[in-house]
PDB file of C-alpha atoms in Angstrom:
ATOM      1  CA  MET A 192     -50.523-101.086  73.020  1.00 68.00           C
ATOM      2  CA  LEU A 193     -50.834-104.089  75.059  1.00 80.00           C
ATOM      3  CA  GLY A 194     -53.153-104.547  78.070  1.00 91.00           C
ATOM      4  CA  LYS A 195     -52.244-105.499  81.621  1.00 91.00           C
ATOM      5  CA  VAL A 196     -52.254-109.402  80.609  1.00 94.00           C
ATOM      6  CA  GLU A 197     -50.479-109.187  77.336  1.00 95.00           C
ATOM      7  CA  PHE A 198     -47.860-106.697  78.788  1.00 95.00           C
ATOM      8  CA  VAL A 199     -47.300-109.582  81.822  1.00 96.00           C
ATOM      9  CA  ALA A 200     -47.045-112.355  79.197  1.00 97.00           C
ATOM     10  CA  ALA A 201     -44.966-110.812  76.915  1.00 96.00           C
ATOM     11  CA  VAL A 202     -42.467-109.682  80.090  1.00 97.00           C
ATOM     12  CA  ASP A 203     -42.722-113.107  80.916  1.00 98.00           C
ATOM     13  CA  ALA A 204     -41.462-114.457  77.858  1.00 97.00           C
ATOM     14  CA  PHE A 205     -38.370-112.044  77.160  1.00 97.00           C
ATOM     15  CA  MET A 206     -37.243-112.788  80.785  1.00 97.00           C
ATOM     16  CA  LEU A 207     -36.901-116.558  79.513  1.00 97.00           C
ATOM     17  CA  ALA A 208     -35.599-115.579  76.343  1.00 97.00           C
ATOM     18  CA  GLN A 209     -31.613-116.392  75.988  1.00 98.00           C
ATOM     19  CA  LYS A 210     -30.491-112.541  75.105  1.00 98.00           C
ATOM     20  CA  THR A 211     -27.588-110.316  74.349  1.00 97.00           C
ATOM     21  CA  LEU A 212     -26.200-106.254  74.776  1.00 97.00           C
ATOM     22  CA  ALA A 213     -25.347-104.506  71.795  1.00 95.00           C
ATOM     23  CA  GLY A 214     -22.594-102.026  71.371  1.00 92.00           C
ATOM     24  CA  VAL A 215     -20.615-103.411  74.469  1.00 94.00           C
ATOM     25  CA  ASP A 216     -17.352-104.066  73.054  1.00 90.00           C
ATOM     26  CA  ALA A 217     -16.460-100.012  72.236  1.00 90.00           C
ATOM     27  CA  PRO A 218     -16.708 -97.607  75.370  1.00 88.00           C
ATOM     28  CA  LEU A 219     -20.636 -96.099  75.857  1.00 92.00           C
ATOM     29  CA  THR A 220     -21.470 -92.526  75.822  1.00 93.00           C
ATOM     30  CA  TRP A 221     -23.230 -91.546  78.946  1.00 95.00           C
ATOM     31  CA  GLN A 222     -25.898 -88.769  79.031  1.00 94.00           C
ATOM     32  CA  ARG A 223     -27.583 -86.870  81.619  1.00 90.00           C
ATOM     33  CA  ALA A 224     -29.932 -88.480  83.663  1.00 88.00           C
ATOM     34  CA  ARG A 225     -33.055 -87.465  85.381  1.00 80.00           C
ATOM     35  CA  ASP A 226     -31.151 -86.008  88.427  1.00 78.00           C
ATOM     36  CA  ASP A 227     -28.461 -83.463  87.691  1.00 77.00           C
ATOM     37  CA  ASP A 228     -25.260 -85.207  89.221  1.00 86.00           C
ATOM     38  CA  ALA A 229     -26.771 -88.807  87.912  1.00 94.00           C
ATOM     39  CA  ARG A 230     -25.469 -90.122  84.215  1.00 96.00           C
ATOM     40  CA  ARG A 231     -27.736 -92.974  82.050  1.00 96.00           C
ATOM     41  CA  VAL A 232     -26.568 -95.208  79.224  1.00 97.00           C
ATOM     42  CA  LYS A 233     -29.120 -97.273  77.129  1.00 96.00           C
ATOM     43  CA  ILE A 234     -28.031-100.233  75.820  1.00 97.00           C
ATOM     44  CA  PRO A 235     -30.201-102.227  73.364  1.00 97.00           C
ATOM     45  CA  ILE A 236     -30.581-105.948  74.200  1.00 98.00           C
ATOM     46  CA  GLN A 237     -30.944-108.524  71.233  1.00 97.00           C
ATOM     47  CA  VAL A 238     -33.040-111.787  71.292  1.00 97.00           C
ATOM     48  CA  ASP A 239     -31.782-113.971  68.205  1.00 94.00           C
ATOM     49  CA  GLY A 240     -29.673-111.238  66.831  1.00 91.00           C
ATOM     50  CA  GLU A 241     -32.689-109.274  66.975  1.00 93.00           C
ATOM     51  CA  GLN A 242     -33.220-105.513  68.591  1.00 94.00           C
ATOM     52  CA  HIS A 243     -36.756-104.511  69.230  1.00 92.00           C
ATOM     53  CA  ASP A 244     -37.949-101.956  72.165  1.00 92.00           C
ATOM     54  CA  GLN A 245     -35.901-103.570  75.265  1.00 97.00           C
ATOM     55  CA  TYR A 246     -33.019-102.178  76.762  1.00 97.00           C
ATOM     56  CA  LEU A 247     -30.801-102.508  79.653  1.00 98.00           C
ATOM     57  CA  LEU A 248     -30.523 -99.139  81.488  1.00 97.00           C
ATOM     58  CA  ILE A 249     -28.194 -98.141  83.713  1.00 97.00           C
ATOM     59  CA  ASP A 250     -27.565 -94.988  85.928  1.00 97.00           C
ATOM     60  CA  ALA A 251     -24.848 -94.077  87.239  1.00 97.00           C
ATOM     61  CA  PHE A 252     -24.257 -91.533  89.792  1.00 96.00           C
ATOM     62  CA  PRO A 253     -20.359 -90.589  89.908  1.00 95.00           C
ATOM     63  CA  GLU A 254     -20.589 -87.588  91.987  1.00 92.00           C
ATOM     64  CA  HIS A 255     -22.128 -89.287  95.044  1.00 92.00           C
ATOM     65  CA  GLU A 256     -19.551 -90.518  98.047  1.00 90.00           C
ATOM     66  CA  SER A 257     -19.804 -93.980  97.822  1.00 94.00           C
ATOM     67  CA  LEU A 258     -20.515 -96.448  94.930  1.00 96.00           C
ATOM     68  CA  LYS A 259     -24.185 -95.937  93.584  1.00 96.00           C
ATOM     69  CA  PHE A 260     -25.882 -97.224  90.566  1.00 97.00           C
ATOM     70  CA  CYS A 261     -28.654 -98.666  89.126  1.00 97.00           C
ATOM     71  CA  VAL A 262     -29.145-101.603  86.656  1.00 98.00           C
ATOM     72  CA  ALA A 263     -32.709-101.752  84.979  1.00 98.00           C
ATOM     73  CA  ILE A 264     -34.175-103.483  82.059  1.00 98.00           C
ATOM     74  CA  MET A 265     -36.382-101.643  80.450  1.00 97.00           C
ATOM     75  CA  PHE A 266     -39.543-103.109  77.934  1.00 96.00           C
ATOM     76  CA  SER A 267     -41.495-101.107  75.726  1.00 91.00           C
ATOM     77  CA  GLU A 268     -40.454 -97.821  78.038  1.00 90.00           C
ATOM     78  CA  TYR A 269     -41.492 -99.748  81.377  1.00 94.00           C
ATOM     79  CA  VAL A 270     -38.963-100.241  83.910  1.00 96.00           C
ATOM     80  CA  VAL A 271     -39.957-104.340  84.425  1.00 97.00           C
ATOM     81  CA  CYS A 272     -36.732-105.394  86.924  1.00 97.00           C
ATOM     82  CA  ARG A 273     -34.329-103.116  88.392  1.00 97.00           C
ATOM     83  CA  LEU A 274     -31.629-103.593  90.896  1.00 98.00           C
ATOM     84  CA  ASP A 275     -30.518-100.203  92.763  1.00 97.00           C
ATOM     85  CA  PHE A 276     -26.913-100.138  94.769  1.00 98.00           C
ATOM     86  CA  ASP A 277     -26.941 -97.828  97.522  1.00 97.00           C
ATOM     87  CA  LEU A 278     -25.266 -98.405 100.643  1.00 95.00           C
ATOM     88  CA  GLU A 279     -27.561 -95.421 102.100  1.00 93.00           C
ATOM     89  CA  VAL A 280     -31.073 -96.239 100.773  1.00 94.00           C
ATOM     90  CA  VAL A 281     -34.075 -97.741 102.410  1.00 92.00           C
ATOM     91  CA  HIS A 282     -36.490 -99.311 100.381  1.00 93.00           C
ATOM     92  CA  GLY A 283     -39.942 -99.771 102.202  1.00 92.00           C
ATOM     93  CA  ASN A 284     -42.200-102.676 100.819  1.00 91.00           C
ATOM     94  CA  ASN A 285     -45.759-102.256 100.840  1.00 76.00           C
ATOM     95  CA  HIS A 286     -47.444-104.942  98.877  1.00 65.00           C
ATOM     96  CA  SER A 287     -46.533-108.257  99.947  1.00 71.00           C
ATOM     97  CA  HIS A 288     -46.722-109.666 103.636  1.00 76.00           C
ATOM     98  CA  GLU A 289     -43.850-112.394 102.749  1.00 86.00           C
ATOM     99  CA  LEU A 290     -41.387-109.543 102.296  1.00 90.00           C
ATOM    100  CA  PRO A 291     -39.089-107.619 104.900  1.00 90.00           C
ATOM    101  CA  LEU A 292     -41.248-104.159 105.626  1.00 91.00           C
ATOM    102  CA  LEU A 293     -37.904-102.343 105.005  1.00 92.00           C
ATOM    103  CA  VAL A 294     -34.519-103.544 102.566  1.00 95.00           C
ATOM    104  CA  VAL A 295     -31.329-101.712 103.727  1.00 95.00           C
ATOM    105  CA  GLY A 296     -29.043-100.995 101.352  1.00 97.00           C
ATOM    106  CA  PRO A 297     -28.178-102.528  97.760  1.00 98.00           C
ATOM    107  CA  HIS A 298     -31.666-104.655  96.570  1.00 97.00           C
ATOM    108  CA  TRP A 299     -32.907-106.342  93.809  1.00 97.00           C
ATOM    109  CA  HIS A 300     -36.683-105.404  92.418  1.00 96.00           C
ATOM    110  CA  SER A 301     -37.287-108.578  90.200  1.00 97.00           C
ATOM    111  CA  TRP A 302     -39.764-108.919  88.200  1.00 97.00           C
ATOM    112  CA  GLU A 303     -41.006-112.041  89.946  1.00 96.00           C
ATOM    113  CA  LEU A 304     -41.627-109.930  92.916  1.00 93.00           C
ATOM    114  CA  ASN A 305     -43.342-107.152  90.683  1.00 93.00           C
ATOM    115  CA  ARG A 306     -44.754-108.675  87.908  1.00 93.00           C
ATOM    116  CA  THR A 307     -48.707-108.797  89.664  1.00 90.00           C
ATOM    117  CA  THR A 308     -48.188-105.187  90.763  1.00 88.00           C
ATOM    118  CA  ILE A 309     -47.523-103.917  87.665  1.00 87.00           C
ATOM    119  CA  GLU A 310     -49.529-101.008  86.590  1.00 85.00           C
ATOM    120  CA  LEU A 311     -49.725 -99.545  82.746  1.00 83.00           C
ATOM    121  CA  GLY A 312     -49.182 -95.837  82.820  1.00 80.00           C
ATOM    122  CA  HIS A 313     -46.543 -95.743  85.743  1.00 81.00           C
ATOM    123  CA  ARG A 314     -42.933 -96.712  83.909  1.00 85.00           C
ATOM    124  CA  PHE A 315     -40.690 -96.911  86.888  1.00 83.00           C
ATOM    125  CA  HIS A 316     -43.606 -98.300  89.155  1.00 85.00           C
ATOM    126  CA  LEU A 317     -41.709-101.365  91.125  1.00 92.00           C
ATOM    127  CA  PRO A 318     -42.854-101.550  94.906  1.00 92.00           C
ATOM    128  CA  ASN A 319     -41.691-104.746  95.721  1.00 94.00           C
ATOM    129  CA  ALA A 320     -37.739-106.056  96.669  1.00 95.00           C
ATOM    130  CA  LEU A 321     -35.195-107.857  98.449  1.00 95.00           C
ATOM    131  CA  GLU A 322     -31.871-107.126  99.800  1.00 96.00           C
ATOM    132  CA  PHE A 323     -29.078-108.025  97.509  1.00 98.00           C
ATOM    133  CA  HIS A 324     -25.823-109.639  98.860  1.00 96.00           C
ATOM    134  CA  GLU A 325     -24.354-111.040  96.125  1.00 97.00           C
ATOM    135  CA  ALA A 326     -21.457-108.466  94.293  1.00 97.00           C
ATOM    136  CA  ARG A 327     -20.281-105.058  95.791  1.00 96.00           C
ATOM    137  CA  GLN A 328     -18.220-104.310  92.841  1.00 97.00           C
ATOM    138  CA  PHE A 329     -20.020-102.836  89.566  1.00 98.00           C
ATOM    139  CA  ASP A 330     -18.708-105.512  87.263  1.00 97.00           C
ATOM    140  CA  ALA A 331     -19.486-108.382  89.637  1.00 98.00           C
ATOM    141  CA  THR A 332     -23.153-107.283  89.910  1.00 98.00           C
ATOM    142  CA  LEU A 333     -24.072-106.353  86.451  1.00 98.00           C
ATOM    143  CA  ARG A 334     -22.506-109.755  85.570  1.00 98.00           C
ATOM    144  CA  TRP A 335     -24.940-111.267  88.333  1.00 98.00           C
ATOM    145  CA  TYR A 336     -27.936-109.514  87.153  1.00 98.00           C
ATOM    146  CA  CYS A 337     -27.152-110.044  83.310  1.00 98.00           C
ATOM    147  CA  ALA A 338     -26.798-113.941  84.563  1.00 98.00           C
ATOM    148  CA  GLN A 339     -30.520-113.689  86.087  1.00 98.00           C
ATOM    149  CA  ARG A 340     -31.800-112.294  83.309  1.00 98.00           C
ATOM    150  CA  HIS A 341     -30.166-114.677  80.736  1.00 98.00           C
ATOM    151  CA  ILE A 342     -28.145-111.642  79.141  1.00 98.00           C
ATOM    152  CA  ALA A 343     -25.241-113.288  77.986  1.00 97.00           C
ATOM    153  CA  LEU A 344     -22.281-110.647  79.058  1.00 95.00           C
ATOM    154  CA  GLY A 345     -18.657-111.952  77.947  1.00 89.00           C
ATOM    155  CA  ALA A 346     -15.933-109.217  77.401  1.00 91.00           C
ATOM    156  CA  HIS A 347     -17.582-105.640  77.525  1.00 94.00           C
ATOM    157  CA  LYS A 348     -16.043-102.209  77.556  1.00 94.00           C
ATOM    158  CA  ILE A 349     -19.427-101.294  80.180  1.00 96.00           C
ATOM    159  CA  GLU A 350     -17.516 -98.823  82.675  1.00 95.00           C
ATOM    160  CA  LEU A 351     -19.072 -96.290  85.256  1.00 96.00           C
ATOM    161  CA  PRO A 352     -18.298 -92.804  84.193  1.00 94.00           C
ATOM    162  CA  HIS A 353     -15.975 -91.174  86.701  1.00 91.00           C
ATOM    163  CA  ALA A 354     -16.467 -88.121  88.533  1.00 88.00           C
ATOM    164  CA  GLU A 355     -16.249 -84.701  86.813  1.00 79.00           C
ATOM    165  CA  ARG A 356     -15.740 -82.702  90.126  1.00 72.00           C
ATOM    166  CA  LEU A 357     -13.849 -82.958  93.660  1.00 58.00           C
ATOM    167  CA  LEU A 358     -15.673 -83.981  96.462  1.00 49.00           C
TER     168      LEU A 358
END
């Protein structure tokens, strides 16, 4: 297990590396996520054609009345960067005076905003976020996110799952 300084340095290097996703040329199999109505897929991230312990994690909420999903990078089982797309959510920033106190709607918990607040032992803790206005559809958001994280994303078959019940 890496200490905090080594972990931050490893994530810094990983974020700068050119990356690709494995297995996105075929339809994905979604699994049940933490919430009953949520679905999750973990896609291996490759650096120089090799897979280690990094994944692109996507949580989808197909039963939600409006578009809602999360795109994140998992690094050694820690979420180190996450984009929450939810038109109704309010996120409170509490670790930085340079950030707005509240962010309403879709928002991005970038690694750069949270690298100094990372707490090993808290796998999903990213307290700081900025509003996200760059896209309003899933594919455009996914492409923006991947471009920000140096993940080459050409043709792919990543699609959000459909609702299974009538709303």
